Amino acid sequence: MANLLTAVRLLLVIPVALAIANAHLMMSWLLLALILIAIASDYFDGKLARALHTASARGMLFDHGTDFVFVTTALFALSTIDLAPPLLPLLIAVAFSQYVLDSYFLFKQKQLRMSFLGRWNGILYFVPIVFLATSRLPLLEDRQDLLNTAIIYFNYILVVSTLASIFDRAIAPLRASEN
């Protein structure tokens, strides 16, 4: 059941990304609703899996992999309309690859091993996506330039925090060997 919620989020990847890249493709309230459904599915899938005692390493990988695909694709779409640096989705791909490889191969874990900064980045990657959808609402049309500027600056902050996360994960084995 929890994996079904995750699958819903995965199915939203393409329509959300296309609607971000082309403002005329979907009504703004619908785009915002789809993004909020994706966020809700992300919030509840793990809770549901734990409540039903169906949580597993594979389910966690499916959940986090779906988050990665969703935010990376949406942020790439933002970059096509000059609201995110193209470097951001590339850095997220590096950080996610590092997360998976470190967890399974370096630390020989049976499930993903989260870092504090990586966890917060994973949450914060949704913020510019929500801001974009919100900025397109008719109620905020006169503030769209201001919100777009905020989105751009926030995405540059995400570039810095993603680089910090990559660096932190890269030196984690050194810290572990010292302990």
Short mmCIF file of C-alpha atoms in Angstrom, two decimals:
data_model
loop_
_atom_site.label_atom_id
_atom_site.label_comp_id
_atom_site.label_asym_id
_atom_site.label_seq_id
_atom_site.Cartn_x
_atom_site.Cartn_y
_atom_site.Cartn_z
CA MET A 1 0.00 0.00 0.00
CA ALA A 2 2.82 2.44 0.88
CA ASN A 3 4.56 1.66 -2.40
CA LEU A 4 1.32 2.59 -4.17
CA LEU A 5 1.56 6.08 -2.65
CA THR A 6 5.16 6.31 -3.84
CA ALA A 7 4.07 5.17 -7.31
CA VAL A 8 1.52 8.00 -7.43
CA ARG A 9 4.38 10.47 -6.93
CA LEU A 10 6.38 8.77 -9.67
CA LEU A 11 3.43 9.09 -12.07
CA LEU A 12 3.31 12.84 -11.38
CA VAL A 13 6.91 13.45 -12.49
CA ILE A 14 6.28 14.07 -16.19
CA PRO A 15 3.06 16.13 -15.96
CA VAL A 16 4.56 18.34 -13.23
CA ALA A 17 7.83 18.88 -15.10
CA LEU A 18 6.05 19.68 -18.37
CA ALA A 19 3.72 22.12 -16.61
CA ILE A 20 6.67 23.83 -14.92
CA ALA A 21 8.46 24.23 -18.24
CA ASN A 22 5.33 25.47 -20.02
CA ALA A 23 3.06 27.71 -17.92
CA HIS A 24 0.22 27.41 -20.45
CA LEU A 25 0.07 23.62 -20.32
CA MET A 26 -1.84 23.34 -17.04
CA MET A 27 -3.85 25.65 -14.83
CA SER A 28 -1.76 26.95 -11.93
CA TRP A 29 -4.05 25.58 -9.24
CA LEU A 30 -3.85 22.11 -10.82
CA LEU A 31 -0.05 22.24 -10.92
CA LEU A 32 0.00 23.25 -7.26
CA ALA A 33 -2.47 20.47 -6.41
CA LEU A 34 -0.32 17.84 -8.17
CA ILE A 35 2.79 19.06 -6.33
CA LEU A 36 0.95 18.97 -3.00
CA ILE A 37 -0.27 15.44 -3.77
CA ALA A 38 3.34 14.45 -4.46
CA ILE A 39 4.45 15.98 -1.14
CA ALA A 40 1.60 14.29 0.75
CA SER A 41 2.47 10.93 -0.80
CA ASP A 42 6.08 11.45 0.27
CA TYR A 43 5.01 12.29 3.80
CA PHE A 44 2.56 9.43 4.23
CA ASP A 45 4.21 6.53 2.37
CA GLY A 46 6.82 5.88 5.06
CA LYS A 47 4.33 6.39 7.90
CA LEU A 48 1.93 3.95 6.25
CA ALA A 49 4.67 1.36 5.66
CA ARG A 50 5.71 1.53 9.32
CA ALA A 51 2.09 1.40 10.55
CA LEU A 52 1.36 -1.66 8.40
CA HIS A 53 4.73 -3.25 9.27
CA THR A 54 5.64 -3.39 5.58
CA ALA A 55 8.64 -1.03 5.75
CA SER A 56 11.64 -2.45 3.91
CA ALA A 57 15.00 -1.41 2.51
CA ARG A 58 13.60 -1.79 -1.02
CA GLY A 59 10.59 0.37 -0.17
CA MET A 60 12.91 3.03 1.26
CA LEU A 61 15.03 2.94 -1.90
CA PHE A 62 11.87 3.22 -4.04
CA ASP A 63 10.67 6.18 -1.93
CA HIS A 64 13.99 8.04 -1.98
CA GLY A 65 14.61 7.18 -5.63
CA THR A 66 11.19 8.56 -6.52
CA ASP A 67 11.91 11.74 -4.54
CA PHE A 68 15.16 12.07 -6.46
CA VAL A 69 13.47 11.64 -9.85
CA PHE A 70 10.64 14.02 -8.92
CA VAL A 71 12.75 16.91 -7.61
CA THR A 72 15.56 16.53 -10.14
CA THR A 73 13.14 16.54 -13.07
CA ALA A 74 11.14 19.46 -11.65
CA LEU A 75 14.28 21.48 -10.92
CA PHE A 76 15.59 20.70 -14.40
CA ALA A 77 12.28 22.05 -15.75
CA LEU A 78 12.85 25.18 -13.64
CA SER A 79 16.28 25.53 -15.24
CA THR A 80 14.70 25.49 -18.72
CA ILE A 81 12.80 28.66 -17.79
CA ASP A 82 15.85 30.26 -16.15
CA LEU A 83 14.61 29.89 -12.57
CA ALA A 84 17.29 27.41 -11.49
CA PRO A 85 20.91 26.96 -12.45
CA PRO A 86 21.34 23.84 -14.63
CA LEU A 87 24.07 22.84 -12.19
CA LEU A 88 21.51 22.16 -9.43
CA PRO A 89 19.87 19.02 -10.90
CA LEU A 90 23.33 17.72 -11.84
CA LEU A 91 24.58 18.20 -8.28
CA ILE A 92 21.48 16.48 -6.93
CA ALA A 93 22.24 13.51 -9.21
CA VAL A 94 25.80 13.39 -7.84
CA ALA A 95 24.59 13.69 -4.23
CA PHE A 96 21.94 10.98 -4.67
CA SER A 97 24.40 8.62 -6.38
CA GLN A 98 26.87 9.22 -3.58
CA TYR A 99 24.11 8.57 -1.01
CA VAL A 100 23.19 5.22 -2.56
CA LEU A 101 26.76 4.08 -3.25
CA ASP A 102 28.02 5.10 0.20
CA SER A 103 25.11 3.44 1.96
CA TYR A 104 25.31 0.10 0.22
CA PHE A 105 28.97 -0.26 -0.71
CA LEU A 106 31.14 1.93 1.49
CA PHE A 107 29.25 1.52 4.76
CA LYS A 108 27.86 -1.90 3.73
CA GLN A 109 24.39 -1.05 5.02
CA LYS A 110 21.31 -3.04 4.06
CA GLN A 111 19.35 0.17 3.66
CA LEU A 112 20.05 3.79 2.81
CA ARG A 113 22.11 5.73 5.35
CA MET A 114 20.92 9.35 5.57
CA SER A 115 22.99 12.33 6.61
CA PHE A 116 21.56 15.32 8.47
CA LEU A 117 22.29 17.76 5.64
CA GLY A 118 21.17 15.34 2.94
CA ARG A 119 17.85 14.80 4.70
CA TRP A 120 17.19 18.55 4.93
CA ASN A 121 18.24 19.09 1.32
CA GLY A 122 15.78 16.38 0.29
CA ILE A 123 13.00 18.34 1.96
CA LEU A 124 14.15 21.77 0.77
CA TYR A 125 14.35 20.69 -2.89
CA PHE A 126 10.54 20.79 -2.91
CA VAL A 127 10.43 24.47 -1.82
CA PRO A 128 11.23 26.16 -5.18
CA ILE A 129 8.83 23.79 -6.91
CA VAL A 130 6.00 24.83 -4.58
CA PHE A 131 7.01 28.50 -4.89
CA LEU A 132 6.86 28.31 -8.68
CA ALA A 133 3.38 26.78 -8.68
CA THR A 134 2.23 29.31 -6.09
CA SER A 135 3.69 32.23 -8.04
CA ARG A 136 1.53 31.30 -11.03
CA LEU A 137 -1.75 31.51 -9.11
CA PRO A 138 -3.91 34.40 -10.38
CA LEU A 139 -3.98 35.80 -6.85
CA LEU A 140 -0.19 36.31 -6.95
CA GLU A 141 0.33 37.25 -10.60
CA ASP A 142 1.33 40.80 -9.69
CA ARG A 143 4.03 39.38 -7.36
CA GLN A 144 5.36 36.81 -9.83
CA ASP A 145 8.61 38.69 -10.56
CA LEU A 146 9.39 38.98 -6.85
CA LEU A 147 8.61 35.30 -6.26
CA ASN A 148 10.67 34.27 -9.29
CA THR A 149 13.62 36.23 -7.89
CA ALA A 150 13.17 34.45 -4.55
CA ILE A 151 13.09 31.10 -6.38
CA ILE A 152 16.35 31.89 -8.19
CA TYR A 153 18.15 32.93 -5.00
CA PHE A 154 16.79 29.94 -3.10
CA ASN A 155 18.03 27.61 -5.83
CA TYR A 156 21.53 29.08 -5.52
CA ILE A 157 21.37 28.42 -1.78
CA LEU A 158 20.43 24.83 -2.66
CA VAL A 159 23.49 24.60 -4.93
CA VAL A 160 25.69 25.59 -1.97
CA SER A 161 23.93 23.23 0.48
CA THR A 162 24.11 20.36 -2.03
CA LEU A 163 27.84 20.96 -2.52
CA ALA A 164 28.23 20.99 1.28
CA SER A 165 26.31 17.70 1.49
CA ILE A 166 28.50 16.11 -1.20
CA PHE A 167 31.63 17.28 0.63
CA ASP A 168 30.28 16.11 3.99
CA ARG A 169 29.54 12.65 2.59
CA ALA A 170 32.95 12.52 0.90
CA ILE A 171 34.78 13.09 4.19
CA ALA A 172 32.45 10.88 6.27
CA PRO A 173 34.67 7.78 5.76
CA LEU A 174 37.64 9.77 7.09
CA ARG A 175 35.68 10.72 10.20
CA ALA A 176 34.53 7.13 10.64
CA SER A 177 38.09 5.79 10.42
CA GLU A 178 39.21 8.26 13.12
CA ASN A 179 36.58 6.94 15.55
#
